[in-house]
Coordinates of C-alpha atoms in Angstrom, one line a residue:
X219 CA 0.0 0.0 0.0
X220 CA 1.2 3.5 -0.8
X221 CA 0.1 6.9 0.6
X222 CA 0.8 10.5 -0.3
X223 CA 2.8 12.0 2.5
X224 CA 2.8 15.7 3.0
X225 CA 5.5 17.4 5.0
X226 CA 6.8 20.8 5.9
X227 CA 10.2 22.1 4.9
X228 CA 12.0 25.4 5.0
X229 CA 12.8 27.1 1.7
X230 CA 16.0 28.7 2.9
X231 CA 18.1 29.2 6.0
X232 CA 16.6 31.6 8.5
X233 CA 18.9 34.0 10.3
X234 CA 16.4 36.5 11.7
X235 CA 12.8 36.4 12.7
X236 CA 11.0 33.5 10.9
X237 CA 8.2 34.2 8.5
X238 CA 5.5 31.8 7.2
X239 CA 6.9 32.4 3.7
X240 CA 10.1 30.7 4.9
X241 CA 8.3 27.3 4.7
X242 CA 6.4 25.3 2.2
X243 CA 4.5 22.0 2.0
X244 CA 6.0 19.1 0.0
X245 CA 4.5 15.8 -1.0
X246 CA 6.0 12.4 -1.6
X247 CA 4.8 8.9 -2.3
X248 CA 5.4 6.7 0.7
X249 CA 5.1 2.9 0.7
X250 CA 3.6 1.5 3.9
X251 CA 5.5 -1.7 3.7
X252 CA 8.9 -2.5 5.2
X253 CA 11.6 -4.2 3.2
X254 CA 12.5 -7.6 4.6
X255 CA 15.4 -7.4 7.1
X256 CA 15.0 -3.7 7.8
X257 CA 14.0 -2.9 11.4
X258 CA 12.3 0.3 10.5
X259 CA 9.0 1.6 11.8
X260 CA 6.5 3.7 9.8
X261 CA 4.5 6.1 12.0
X262 CA 1.3 8.0 11.2
X263 CA 1.9 11.3 13.0
X264 CA -0.9 12.5 15.3
X265 CA 0.6 15.4 17.3
X266 CA 3.8 17.4 17.1
X267 CA 5.7 19.6 19.5
X268 CA 6.5 23.1 18.3
X269 CA 9.7 24.5 19.9
X270 CA 11.7 27.7 19.6
X271 CA 15.1 25.9 19.8
X272 CA 14.4 24.6 16.2
X273 CA 15.2 28.1 14.9
X274 CA 18.9 27.7 15.8
X275 CA 18.9 24.5 13.7
X276 CA 17.5 26.5 10.7
X277 CA 20.2 29.2 10.7
X278 CA 23.1 29.2 8.3
X279 CA 25.4 28.7 11.2
X280 CA 24.9 28.4 15.0
X281 CA 27.2 27.2 17.6
X282 CA 24.4 25.0 19.0
X283 CA 24.5 22.9 15.8
X284 CA 27.8 21.3 16.8
X285 CA 27.0 20.5 20.4
X286 CA 24.4 17.7 20.3
X287 CA 22.6 15.6 17.7
X288 CA 19.3 17.0 18.7
X289 CA 20.4 20.5 17.6
X290 CA 22.0 19.4 14.4
X291 CA 21.6 21.8 11.4
X292 CA 18.6 21.5 9.2
X293 CA 19.1 22.0 5.4
X294 CA 16.5 23.7 3.1
X295 CA 14.0 21.3 1.7
X296 CA 14.9 18.4 3.9
X297 CA 12.5 16.9 6.5
X298 CA 12.5 18.7 9.8
X299 CA 12.5 16.3 12.8
X300 CA 10.6 17.1 16.0
X301 CA 9.3 15.4 19.0
X302 CA 5.8 14.0 18.6
X303 CA 3.3 11.2 19.1
X304 CA 1.8 8.8 16.5
X305 CA 0.5 5.4 15.6
X306 CA 2.6 2.6 14.1
X307 CA 1.2 1.6 10.7
X308 CA 4.0 -0.8 9.8
X309 CA 7.0 -2.3 11.6
X310 CA 10.0 -4.4 10.9
X311 CA 11.2 -3.8 14.4
X312 CA 10.1 -6.6 16.9
X313 CA 9.9 -4.0 19.7
X314 CA 6.9 -2.3 17.9
X315 CA 3.7 -3.7 16.3
X316 CA 1.0 -2.1 14.2
X317 CA -1.3 0.3 16.1
X318 CA 1.1 0.9 18.9
X319 CA 0.9 4.4 20.3
X320 CA 4.5 5.8 20.2
X321 CA 6.4 9.0 21.1
X322 CA 9.8 10.0 19.8
X323 CA 11.7 11.9 17.1
X324 CA 9.2 12.2 14.2
X325 CA 9.0 14.8 11.5
X326 CA 6.9 17.9 10.5
X327 CA 4.8 15.6 8.3
X328 CA 1.8 13.2 8.1
X329 CA 4.0 10.1 8.2
X330 CA 7.6 9.3 8.9
X331 CA 10.0 6.3 8.8
X332 CA 12.0 5.8 12.0
X333 CA 15.1 3.9 11.3
X334 CA 16.6 1.3 13.6
X335 CA 18.2 3.0 16.6
X336 CA 16.0 6.1 16.2
X337 CA 14.4 7.7 19.2
X338 CA 11.0 6.0 19.6
X339 CA 9.2 4.6 22.6
X340 CA 5.8 3.0 23.3
X341 CA 3.4 5.3 25.2
X342 CA 1.5 4.2 28.3
X343 CA -1.5 6.5 27.9
X344 CA -2.6 6.1 31.5
X345 CA -5.9 7.8 30.7
X346 CA -4.5 11.2 29.6
X347 CA -5.0 13.0 26.3
X348 CA -2.4 12.2 23.7
X349 CA -1.3 15.8 23.7
X350 CA 0.0 15.4 27.3
X351 CA 2.6 13.1 25.9
X352 CA 3.9 15.9 23.7
X353 CA 4.1 18.5 26.5
X354 CA 3.7 18.1 30.2
X355 CA 4.7 14.4 30.2
X356 CA 7.4 14.8 27.6
X357 CA 10.5 17.1 27.2
X358 CA 8.8 20.3 28.2
X359 CA 7.8 18.8 31.5
X360 CA 11.1 17.1 32.1
X361 CA 13.0 20.3 31.3
X362 CA 10.9 22.2 33.9
X363 CA 11.2 19.4 36.5
X364 CA 14.9 18.7 36.1
X365 CA 15.8 22.3 35.7
X366 CA 14.1 23.3 38.9
X367 CA 14.9 20.4 41.2
X368 CA 18.3 19.2 39.8
X369 CA 19.8 22.5 38.6
X370 CA 18.3 25.0 41.0
X371 CA 18.3 22.7 44.0
X372 CA 15.5 24.6 45.8
X373 CA 14.9 25.0 49.5
X374 CA 11.4 25.5 50.9
X375 CA 10.5 29.2 51.3
X376 CA 13.0 30.4 48.8
X377 CA 12.1 33.2 46.4
X378 CA 11.9 32.2 42.7
X379 CA 11.6 34.3 39.6
X380 CA 10.5 32.7 36.3
X381 CA 10.7 34.5 32.9
X382 CA 8.4 33.6 30.0
X383 CA 6.3 32.2 32.8
X384 CA 3.3 31.4 30.6
X385 CA 5.3 29.4 28.1
X386 CA 5.6 25.6 27.8
X387 CA 8.4 25.3 30.4
X388 CA 7.9 28.4 32.5
X389 CA 4.4 27.7 33.6
X390 CA 5.4 24.3 34.9
X391 CA 8.5 25.6 36.7
X392 CA 6.3 28.1 38.6
X393 CA 3.8 25.4 39.5
X394 CA 6.4 22.9 40.7
X395 CA 8.0 25.7 42.8
X396 CA 4.7 26.6 44.4
X397 CA 3.9 22.9 45.1
X398 CA 7.4 22.6 46.7
X399 CA 6.8 25.6 49.0
X400 CA 8.5 28.5 47.3
X401 CA 7.5 32.2 46.8
X402 CA 7.1 32.6 43.0
X403 CA 6.9 35.6 40.7
X404 CA 6.6 35.3 36.9
X405 CA 6.8 37.7 34.0
X406 CA 4.9 37.5 30.7
X407 CA 4.0 39.7 27.8
X408 CA 0.3 40.6 28.3
X409 CA -2.2 41.3 31.0
X410 CA -4.1 38.2 30.0
X411 CA -1.1 36.0 30.7
X412 CA -0.3 37.8 34.0
X413 CA -3.9 37.2 35.2
X414 CA -3.6 33.5 34.2
X415 CA -0.4 33.1 36.2
X416 CA -1.9 34.5 39.4
X417 CA -5.5 33.3 39.1
X418 CA -5.2 29.9 37.5
X419 CA -1.6 28.7 38.2
X420 CA -1.2 30.1 41.7
X421 CA 1.8 32.4 41.2
X422 CA 2.2 34.7 44.2
X423 CA 2.8 37.7 41.8
X424 CA 3.3 38.3 38.1
X425 CA 3.9 41.3 35.9
X426 CA 3.9 42.4 32.2
X427 CA 7.5 43.1 31.3
X428 CA 6.4 45.2 28.3
X429 CA 5.0 47.7 30.8
X430 CA 8.2 48.1 32.7
X431 CA 10.7 50.7 31.6
X432 CA 13.4 49.5 34.1
X433 CA 13.5 45.7 34.7
X434 CA 16.1 46.0 37.5
X435 CA 13.8 48.3 39.4
X436 CA 10.8 46.1 38.7
X437 CA 12.5 43.1 40.1
X438 CA 13.6 45.0 43.1
X439 CA 9.9 45.9 43.7
X440 CA 8.7 42.3 43.5
X441 CA 11.7 40.9 45.4
X442 CA 12.6 43.5 48.1
X443 CA 14.6 40.8 49.9
X444 CA 16.3 39.5 46.7
X445 CA 15.9 36.5 44.4
X446 CA 17.2 33.0 45.4
X447 CA 16.5 31.2 42.1
X448 CA 16.1 32.6 38.6
X449 CA 14.8 30.2 35.9
X450 CA 15.8 31.9 32.7
X451 CA 13.9 31.4 29.5
X452 CA 14.7 34.8 28.0
X453 CA 18.3 35.9 28.4
X454 CA 19.4 39.5 27.4
X455 CA 18.2 42.3 29.7
X456 CA 16.1 40.0 31.8
X457 CA 19.1 38.0 32.9
X458 CA 21.0 41.1 33.6
X459 CA 18.2 42.5 35.8
X460 CA 17.8 39.2 37.7
X461 CA 21.5 38.9 38.4
X462 CA 21.5 42.4 39.9
X463 CA 18.7 41.3 42.3
X464 CA 20.1 37.9 43.2
X465 CA 20.9 36.9 46.8
X466 CA 24.2 35.5 47.9
X467 CA 24.5 31.9 46.7
X468 CA 21.7 32.4 44.2
X469 CA 21.2 29.9 41.4
X470 CA 20.3 30.6 37.8
X471 CA 19.1 27.8 35.5
X472 CA 19.7 28.9 31.9
X473 CA 17.0 27.0 30.0
X474 CA 16.5 29.3 27.0
X475 CA 17.3 32.7 25.5
X476 CA 14.4 33.3 23.2
X477 CA 15.0 37.1 23.1
X478 CA 18.4 36.4 21.5
X479 CA 17.4 33.8 18.9
X480 CA 16.2 36.3 16.4
X481 CA 18.7 39.2 17.1
X482 CA 22.4 38.4 16.6
X483 CA 23.4 41.6 18.3
X484 CA 21.3 41.1 21.4
X485 CA 23.3 39.4 24.2
X486 CA 23.2 39.3 28.0
X487 CA 25.9 41.1 29.8
X488 CA 25.3 40.3 33.5
X489 CA 27.5 42.1 36.1
X490 CA 30.2 39.5 36.6
X491 CA 31.3 41.3 39.8
X492 CA 27.9 40.4 41.2
X493 CA 28.3 36.8 40.1
X494 CA 31.6 36.6 41.9
X495 CA 30.9 38.3 45.1
X496 CA 27.4 36.9 45.5
X497 CA 28.8 33.5 44.6
X498 CA 26.0 33.0 42.0
X499 CA 25.8 29.7 40.2
X500 CA 24.7 29.9 36.5
X501 CA 24.2 26.6 34.7
X502 CA 22.9 25.8 31.3
X503 CA 21.3 22.4 30.8
X504 CA 19.3 20.1 28.5
X505 CA 16.5 17.8 29.5
X506 CA 18.5 14.8 28.1
X507 CA 21.2 15.4 30.8
X508 CA 18.7 14.4 33.5
X509 CA 17.1 11.1 32.4
X510 CA 18.0 9.6 35.8
X511 CA 15.1 11.6 37.3
X512 CA 12.6 10.6 34.5
X513 CA 10.7 8.1 36.6
X514 CA 10.4 10.6 39.5
X515 CA 9.3 13.3 37.1
X516 CA 6.6 11.1 35.6
X517 CA 5.4 9.8 39.0
X518 CA 5.3 13.2 40.6
X519 CA 3.7 15.0 37.7
X520 CA 1.0 12.4 37.1
X521 CA 0.2 12.5 40.8
X522 CA -0.1 16.3 40.7
X523 CA -2.3 16.3 37.6
X524 CA -4.6 13.6 38.9
X525 CA -5.0 15.4 42.2
X526 CA -5.8 18.6 40.4
X527 CA -2.8 20.4 41.8
X528 CA -1.0 21.0 38.5
X529 CA -2.8 22.8 35.6
X530 CA -1.9 21.7 32.1
X531 CA -1.7 24.5 29.6
X532 CA -1.8 23.4 25.9
X533 CA -2.1 25.7 22.9
X534 CA -3.0 23.4 20.0
X535 CA -3.3 24.3 16.3
X536 CA -4.9 21.9 13.9
X537 CA -3.7 20.5 10.6
X538 CA -0.3 20.1 9.0
X539 CA -0.7 23.4 7.2
X540 CA -0.7 25.3 10.5
X541 CA 2.9 24.3 11.4
X542 CA 4.5 27.4 9.9
X543 CA 2.1 29.9 11.6
X544 CA 2.4 27.9 14.9
X545 CA 6.2 28.1 14.8
X546 CA 6.3 31.8 13.8
X547 CA 3.9 32.6 16.5
X548 CA 6.3 31.4 19.2
X549 CA 8.5 34.4 18.5
X550 CA 5.6 36.8 18.7
X551 CA 4.6 35.4 22.1
X552 CA 1.3 34.2 20.7
X553 CA 1.2 30.9 22.6
X554 CA 0.0 30.3 26.1
X555 CA 1.4 27.1 27.5
X556 CA 2.8 24.3 25.3
X557 CA 2.5 25.0 21.6
X558 CA 1.7 21.9 19.5
X559 CA 0.0 20.9 16.3
X560 CA -2.5 18.2 16.0
X561 CA -1.8 16.7 12.6
X562 CA -4.4 14.0 12.6
X563 CA -7.2 12.5 14.8
X564 CA -6.3 9.3 16.5

């Protein structure tokens, strides 16, 4: 049997702010049979994660492209891989059978072939929507959990600041911190998001950074006794302001720098004298570094969701054609929570 597979590619390298015109839909004929002896798996894609880090892969050159295979460069007109969930439609791999629900490294398309050794795992649905296995129970959730507990090493009662706090990772960091017993302040880019952080997610305070002319003074206002933990998703001036307001032995988890992805000239320049004399620890990290806590992450997160203590924020677009607009919207701050695209119904 053969199907027509549609998939999204980029037309050219993207070195600034992405536009929908940077992408196009391609089609190919795809056989749904596996050649004898090949341990490949063909997956019908149901739901895909849309992530800002992909932009660094799309640039002509980025230092990130040489650090890890997940961040390898993407070439124009080639398939773009991304985390997602799908159904197995054909398998030559004895670990998978037809109709298995799987999660792993798929592509921005309707179908994909996962070669032997590719990242693919069966999903235990445990009664949750499939979308949860793209966001809160996948890498966004693990990033938040490991970044907060393993990198920040919190103590109860500490004061935590989260930037991009209504995003896929930030909203979970704030909720984990509140459940742990910390004082939490988040920033976001609209009053709607600020209200959501305080009223739905339980943040102690939140503010719209676009309404602040002096971020250093704003953080001093919200943290008169200083910041113990800063979870950074933004970089640039936000990081500088946070460092100035950090307490002695403060910790900074550097998760993302979305403000710098589209502007090559925009870079954080924190006061290094503060870093030295306050003995501040700043650490970059990737979720994959912390797979040892994966079981604890799943167990704790499932328990919190089932108890109604952790709210799941998902921003879902529908149809393969919506991938470019969904991706571009990340850099306008359009999304609230985890951005994903539902490619097909299960």
